[in-house]
C-alpha positions as semicolon CSV with decimal commas, in nm:
position;residue;x (nm);y (nm);z (nm)
1;M;-0,023;-0,001;-0,021
2;V;0,173;0,309;-0,169
3;K;0,135;0,622;0,218
4;K;0,286;0,896;-0,008
5;E;0,271;1,009;-0,289
6;G;0,535;1,275;-0,440
7;G;0,835;1,435;-0,205
8;R;1,093;1,319;-0,034
9;S;1,055;1,051;0,124
10;S;1,077;1,015;0,573
11;S;1,321;0,954;0,788
12;S;1,399;0,547;0,818
13;S;1,526;0,630;1,218
14;S;1,146;0,830;1,240
15;R;0,987;0,534;1,091
16;S;1,132;0,219;1,264
17;E;1,050;0,454;1,658
18;F;0,767;0,406;1,527
19;Q;0,717;0,063;1,434
20;R;0,894;0,002;1,794
21;V;0,613;0,109;1,949
22;I;0,347;-0,059;1,726
23;D;0,511;-0,370;1,744
24;N;0,585;-0,370;2,187
25;C;0,220;-0,269;2,221
26;S;0,063;-0,547;2,007
27;L;-0,150;-0,350;1,801
28;I;-0,245;-0,325;1,434
29;D;-0,356;-0,166;1,215
30;M;-0,725;-0,194;1,091
31;G;-0,725;-0,076;0,731
32;F;-0,932;0,183;0,616
33;S;-1,203;0,236;0,363
34;G;-1,236;0,585;0,194
35;N;-0,963;0,768;0,052
36;R;-0,593;0,674;0,069
37;Y;-0,446;0,975;0,127
38;T;-0,576;1,244;0,423
39;W;-0,307;1,467;0,406
40;T;-0,216;1,702;0,088
41;N;0,001;2,067;0,022
42;K;-0,254;2,142;-0,199
43;R;-0,014;2,255;-0,424
44;V;-0,053;2,105;-0,840
45;G;0,100;1,886;-1,071
46;L;0,508;1,738;-0,981
47;A;0,503;2,011;-0,651
48;N;0,190;1,797;-0,500
49;V;0,262;1,561;-0,213
50;R;-0,004;1,358;-0,059
51;E;0,028;1,135;0,268
52;R;-0,211;0,900;0,498
53;L;-0,103;1,054;0,801
54;D;-0,397;0,937;0,986
55;R;-0,438;0,557;1,115
56;M;-0,644;0,359;1,298
57;L;-0,471;0,145;1,549
58;A;-0,551;-0,174;1,831
59;N;-0,548;-0,491;2,042
60;G;-0,609;-0,817;1,907
61;E;-0,855;-0,851;2,237
62;W;-0,977;-0,504;2,078
63;R;-1,041;-0,676;1,723
64;M;-1,231;-0,934;1,907
65;M;-1,481;-0,717;2,110
66;F;-1,540;-0,490;1,790
67;P;-1,510;-0,742;1,488
68;R;-1,670;-0,578;1,223
69;A;-1,531;-0,183;1,313
70;Q;-1,456;-0,003;1,063
71;Y;-1,165;0,289;0,937
72;Y;-1,379;0,510;0,666
73;I;-1,122;0,843;0,562
74;S;-1,338;1,156;0,418
75;L;-1,251;1,349;0,247
76;L;-1,406;1,685;0,461
77;L;-1,369;1,525;0,743
78;V;-1,148;1,309;0,883
79;Q;-1,114;1,151;1,272
80;T;-0,788;1,001;1,453
81;I;-0,849;0,743;1,690
82;V;-0,530;0,683;1,931
83;L;-0,571;0,401;2,143
84;F;-0,278;0,389;2,378
85;C;-0,151;0,054;2,536
């Protein structure tokens, strides 16, 4: 899945630190439906950058309690759900 389109790539150290937190908390990316990207720099052409910044993360217990939960990304409103382990 492409999480970014355009612009420079983010540093691997910041990505790996975030991934360590996700792994340590045994969190699962719930996926999404709707728009692929949640942020844009609003430029046109090659200067345009779009990214999927938001994630819905949950642990296995939460997934078992809410098996039909979905994360929908709307063009006009993006809701961020933050779960702490």
